[in-house]
Short mmCIF file of C-alpha atoms in Angstrom, two decimals:
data_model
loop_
_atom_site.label_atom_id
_atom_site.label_comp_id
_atom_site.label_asym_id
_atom_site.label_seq_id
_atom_site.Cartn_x
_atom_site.Cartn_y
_atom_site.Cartn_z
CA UNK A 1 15.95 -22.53 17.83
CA UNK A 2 14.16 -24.33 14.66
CA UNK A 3 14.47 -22.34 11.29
CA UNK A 4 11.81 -23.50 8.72
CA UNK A 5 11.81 -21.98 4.93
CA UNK A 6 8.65 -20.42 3.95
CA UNK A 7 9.41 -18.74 0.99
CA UNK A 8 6.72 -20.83 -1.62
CA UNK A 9 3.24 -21.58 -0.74
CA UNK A 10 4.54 -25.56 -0.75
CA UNK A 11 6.88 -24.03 1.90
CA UNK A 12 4.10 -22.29 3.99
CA UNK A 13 1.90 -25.26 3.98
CA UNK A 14 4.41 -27.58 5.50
CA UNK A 15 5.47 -25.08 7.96
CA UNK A 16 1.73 -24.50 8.99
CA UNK A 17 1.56 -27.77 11.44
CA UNK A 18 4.31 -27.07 13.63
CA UNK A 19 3.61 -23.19 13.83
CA UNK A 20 -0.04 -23.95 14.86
CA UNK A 21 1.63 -26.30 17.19
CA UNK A 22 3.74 -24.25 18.44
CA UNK A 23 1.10 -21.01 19.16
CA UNK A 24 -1.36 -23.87 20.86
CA UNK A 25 1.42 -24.22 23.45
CA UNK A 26 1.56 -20.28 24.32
CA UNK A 27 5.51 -20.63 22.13
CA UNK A 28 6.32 -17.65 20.58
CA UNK A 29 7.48 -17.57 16.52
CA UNK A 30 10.01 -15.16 14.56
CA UNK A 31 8.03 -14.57 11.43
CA UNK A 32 8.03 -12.21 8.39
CA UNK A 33 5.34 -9.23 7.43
CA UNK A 34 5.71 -6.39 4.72
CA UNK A 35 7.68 -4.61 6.97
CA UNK A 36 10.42 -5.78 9.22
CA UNK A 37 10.30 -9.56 10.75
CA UNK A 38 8.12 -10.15 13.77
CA UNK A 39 8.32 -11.70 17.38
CA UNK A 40 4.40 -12.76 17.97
CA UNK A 41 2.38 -15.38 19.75
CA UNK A 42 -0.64 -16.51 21.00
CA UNK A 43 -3.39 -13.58 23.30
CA UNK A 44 -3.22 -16.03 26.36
CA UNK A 45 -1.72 -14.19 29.54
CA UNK A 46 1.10 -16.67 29.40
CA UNK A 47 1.96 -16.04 25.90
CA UNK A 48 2.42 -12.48 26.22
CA UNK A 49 4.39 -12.76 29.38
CA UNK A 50 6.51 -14.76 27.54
CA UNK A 51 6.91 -12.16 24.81
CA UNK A 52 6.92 -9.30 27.18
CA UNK A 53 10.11 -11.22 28.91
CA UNK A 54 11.90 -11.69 25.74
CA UNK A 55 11.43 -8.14 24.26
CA UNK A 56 12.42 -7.05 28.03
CA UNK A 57 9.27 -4.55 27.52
CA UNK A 58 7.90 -2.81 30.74
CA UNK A 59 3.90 -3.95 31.26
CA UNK A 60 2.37 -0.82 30.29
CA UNK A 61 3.85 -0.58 26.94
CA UNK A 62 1.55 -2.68 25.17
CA UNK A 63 1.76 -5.38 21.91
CA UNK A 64 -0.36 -4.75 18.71
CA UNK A 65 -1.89 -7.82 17.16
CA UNK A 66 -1.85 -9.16 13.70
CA UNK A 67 -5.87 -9.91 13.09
CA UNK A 68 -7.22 -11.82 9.90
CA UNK A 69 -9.94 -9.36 8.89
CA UNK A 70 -12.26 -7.01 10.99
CA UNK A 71 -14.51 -9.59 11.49
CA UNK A 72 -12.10 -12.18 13.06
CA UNK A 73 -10.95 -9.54 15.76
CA UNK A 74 -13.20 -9.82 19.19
CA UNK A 75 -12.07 -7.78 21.67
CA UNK A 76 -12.36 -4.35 20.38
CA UNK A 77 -15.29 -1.56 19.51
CA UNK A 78 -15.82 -1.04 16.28
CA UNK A 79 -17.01 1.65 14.63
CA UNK A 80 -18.81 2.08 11.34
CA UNK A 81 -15.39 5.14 10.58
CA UNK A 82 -12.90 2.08 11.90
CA UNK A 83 -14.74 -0.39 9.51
CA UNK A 84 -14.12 1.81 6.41
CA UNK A 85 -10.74 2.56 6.90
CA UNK A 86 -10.33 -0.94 7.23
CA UNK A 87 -11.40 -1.68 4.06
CA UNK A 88 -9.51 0.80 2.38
CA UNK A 89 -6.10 -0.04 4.19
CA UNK A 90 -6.02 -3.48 4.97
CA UNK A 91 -4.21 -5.91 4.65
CA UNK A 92 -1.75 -3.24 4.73
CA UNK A 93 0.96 -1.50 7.04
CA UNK A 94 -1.87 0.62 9.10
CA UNK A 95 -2.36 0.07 12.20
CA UNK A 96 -5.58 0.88 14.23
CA UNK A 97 -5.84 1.97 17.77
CA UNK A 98 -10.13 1.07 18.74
CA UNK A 99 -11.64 0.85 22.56
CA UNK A 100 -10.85 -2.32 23.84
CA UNK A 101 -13.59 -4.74 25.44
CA UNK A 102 -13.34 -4.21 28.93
CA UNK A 103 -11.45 -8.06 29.87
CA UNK A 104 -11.08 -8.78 26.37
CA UNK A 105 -7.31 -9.30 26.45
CA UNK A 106 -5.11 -9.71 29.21
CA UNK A 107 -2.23 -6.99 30.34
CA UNK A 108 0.14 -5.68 27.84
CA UNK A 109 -2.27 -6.07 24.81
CA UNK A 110 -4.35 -3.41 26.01
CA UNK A 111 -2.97 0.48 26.50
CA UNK A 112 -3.13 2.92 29.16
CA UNK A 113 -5.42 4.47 26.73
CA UNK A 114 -8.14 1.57 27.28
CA UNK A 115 -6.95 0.87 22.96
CA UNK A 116 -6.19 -2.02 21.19
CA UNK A 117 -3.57 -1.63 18.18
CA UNK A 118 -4.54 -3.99 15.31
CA UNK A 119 -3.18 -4.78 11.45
CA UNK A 120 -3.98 -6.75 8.76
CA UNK A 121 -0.35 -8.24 7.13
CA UNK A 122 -0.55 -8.91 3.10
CA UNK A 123 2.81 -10.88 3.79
CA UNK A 124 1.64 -14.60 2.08
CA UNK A 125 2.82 -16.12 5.28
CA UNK A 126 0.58 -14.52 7.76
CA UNK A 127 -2.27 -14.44 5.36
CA UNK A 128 -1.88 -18.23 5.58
CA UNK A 129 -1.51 -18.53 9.13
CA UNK A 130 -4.77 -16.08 10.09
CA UNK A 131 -6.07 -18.47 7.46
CA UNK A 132 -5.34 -21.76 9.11
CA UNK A 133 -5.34 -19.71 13.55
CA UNK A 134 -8.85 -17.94 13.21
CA UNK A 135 -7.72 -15.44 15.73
CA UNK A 136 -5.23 -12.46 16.08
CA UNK A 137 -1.49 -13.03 16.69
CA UNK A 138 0.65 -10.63 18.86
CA UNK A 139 3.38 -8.56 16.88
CA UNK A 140 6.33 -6.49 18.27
CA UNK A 141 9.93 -5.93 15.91
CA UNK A 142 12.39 -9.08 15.89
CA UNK A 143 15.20 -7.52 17.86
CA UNK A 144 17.55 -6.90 20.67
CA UNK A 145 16.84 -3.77 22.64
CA UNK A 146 18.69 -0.91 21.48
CA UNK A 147 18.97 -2.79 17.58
CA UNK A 148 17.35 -2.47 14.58
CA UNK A 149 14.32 -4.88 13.53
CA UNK A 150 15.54 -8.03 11.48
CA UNK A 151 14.95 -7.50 7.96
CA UNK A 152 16.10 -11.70 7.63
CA UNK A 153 16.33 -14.96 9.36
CA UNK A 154 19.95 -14.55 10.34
CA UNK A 155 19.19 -11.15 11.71
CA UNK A 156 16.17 -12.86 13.50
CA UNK A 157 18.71 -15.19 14.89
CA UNK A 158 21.04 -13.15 15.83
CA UNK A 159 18.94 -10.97 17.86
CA UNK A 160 17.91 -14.44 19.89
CA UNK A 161 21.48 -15.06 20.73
CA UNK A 162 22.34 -11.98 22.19
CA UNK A 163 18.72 -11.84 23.79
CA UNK A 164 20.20 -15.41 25.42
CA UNK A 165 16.74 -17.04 24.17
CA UNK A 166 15.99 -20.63 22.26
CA UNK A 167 12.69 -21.40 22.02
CA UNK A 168 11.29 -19.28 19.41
CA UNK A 169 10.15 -21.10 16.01
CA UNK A 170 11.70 -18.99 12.85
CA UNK A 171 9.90 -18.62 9.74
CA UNK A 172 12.43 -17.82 7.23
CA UNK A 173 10.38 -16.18 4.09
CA UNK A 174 14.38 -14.01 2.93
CA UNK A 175 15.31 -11.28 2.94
CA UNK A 176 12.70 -8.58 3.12
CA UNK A 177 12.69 -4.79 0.99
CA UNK A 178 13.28 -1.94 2.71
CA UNK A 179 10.54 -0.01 4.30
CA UNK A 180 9.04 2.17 6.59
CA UNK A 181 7.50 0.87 9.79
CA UNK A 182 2.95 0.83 9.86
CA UNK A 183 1.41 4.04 10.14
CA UNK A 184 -1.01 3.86 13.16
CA UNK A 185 -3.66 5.94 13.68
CA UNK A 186 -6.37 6.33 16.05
CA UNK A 187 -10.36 6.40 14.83
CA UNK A 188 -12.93 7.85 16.78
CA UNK A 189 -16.56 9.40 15.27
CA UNK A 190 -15.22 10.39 12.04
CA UNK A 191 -12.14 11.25 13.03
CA UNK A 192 -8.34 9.72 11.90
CA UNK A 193 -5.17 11.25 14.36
CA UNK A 194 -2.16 9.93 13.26
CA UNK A 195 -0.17 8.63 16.26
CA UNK A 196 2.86 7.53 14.34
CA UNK A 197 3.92 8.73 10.97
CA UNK A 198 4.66 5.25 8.55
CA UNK A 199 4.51 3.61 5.55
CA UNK A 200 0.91 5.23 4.59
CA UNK A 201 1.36 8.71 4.52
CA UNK A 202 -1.24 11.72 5.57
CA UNK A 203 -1.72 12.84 2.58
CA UNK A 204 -2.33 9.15 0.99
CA UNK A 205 -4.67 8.98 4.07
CA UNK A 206 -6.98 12.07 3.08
CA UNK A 207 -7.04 11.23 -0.32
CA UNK A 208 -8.87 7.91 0.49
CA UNK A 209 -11.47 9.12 3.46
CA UNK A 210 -12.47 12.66 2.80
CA UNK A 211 -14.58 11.14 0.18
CA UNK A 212 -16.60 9.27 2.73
CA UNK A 213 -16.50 11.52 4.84
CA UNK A 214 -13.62 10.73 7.39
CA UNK A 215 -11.41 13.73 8.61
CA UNK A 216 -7.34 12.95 9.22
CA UNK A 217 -6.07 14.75 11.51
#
């Protein structure tokens, strides 16, 4: 396993080259968001069997992706409701479930529910990565099954040991704050259900979109 420091924008920018490198070749990468560290890679089929192997995740549970902006992620129906919340929320730690494209991502992206799950991170390393990629990332918790997500690189490492895998590229950006996991919700019509309670809470949620309109369930 490779550990680079990206803890200063100097840091980042070296870094860069060999992540981009190492997402070209369908490797996966341990990196920091505002929440909890990551495991992530490229969309391609391979790239998420990978992931799926070394999360040990079952095919119909499905990965969210990390996108740069609404406008840099194909693959999913959006709606003029999904657009504003959007705006409001990201980059932040809500995720949205939209209609997938029928074929526009390959099994275990895409849920029973025919939905894609999508977030915009504010951490400065993925803002600099969807900067420098163009195109959404997968994202799942840096862990072993059955342990809690890594809050640092040594956590991130650990987790790789007793998962018995090498070959992921960590991003070391320290140790992160505590804090609560992304609220997702799903958007349909005019509509906001929560699916998981997070870091954005309901009531933060109707204080933002009954003004234009949007209901939260």
């Amino acid at each position: 396993m490779k550990r680079l420091p990206t803890r200063s924008r100097a840091e980042i920018d070296a870094a860069l080259p060999g992540v981009l490198r190492q997402l070209r070749s369908d490797g996966l990468i341990a990196y920091p968001t505002e929440t909890v560290y990551g495991f992530g890679g490229a969309t391609s089929e391979r790239a998420v069997q990978r992931l799926r192997a070394l999360k040990r995740r079952e095919a119909l549970k499905p990965f969210l992706l990390l996108v740069p902006s609404p406008d840099q992620a194909p693959g999913v129906q959006w709606s003029a409701a999904a657009r504003a919340v959007a705006q409001r929320f990201w980059p932040g730690p809500l995720t949205l479930a939209l209609p997938a494209v029928p074929n526009g991502f390959p099994q275990g992206i895409i849920s029973s529910e025919g939905t894609v799950a999508l977030r915009a991170s504010p951490h400065p390393f993925v803002r600099a990565l969807m900067a420098a990629w163009q195109a959404p990332i997968t994202s799942t918790s840096a862990n072993a099954p059955g342990s809690p997500p890594a809050r640092d690189a040594d956590g991130v490492l650990a987790a790789l040991e007793e998962i018995g895998v090498r070959d992921v590229l960590v991003l070391d950006a320290g140790r992160l704050p505590e804090s609560a996991p992304s609220t997702i919700v799903a958007v349909a019509d005019h509509r906001v259900r929560v699916l998981r309670a997070g870091a954005i809470g309901i009531d933060e949620l109707r204080n933002e979109l009954s003004g234009i309109g949007i209901h939260v369930e």
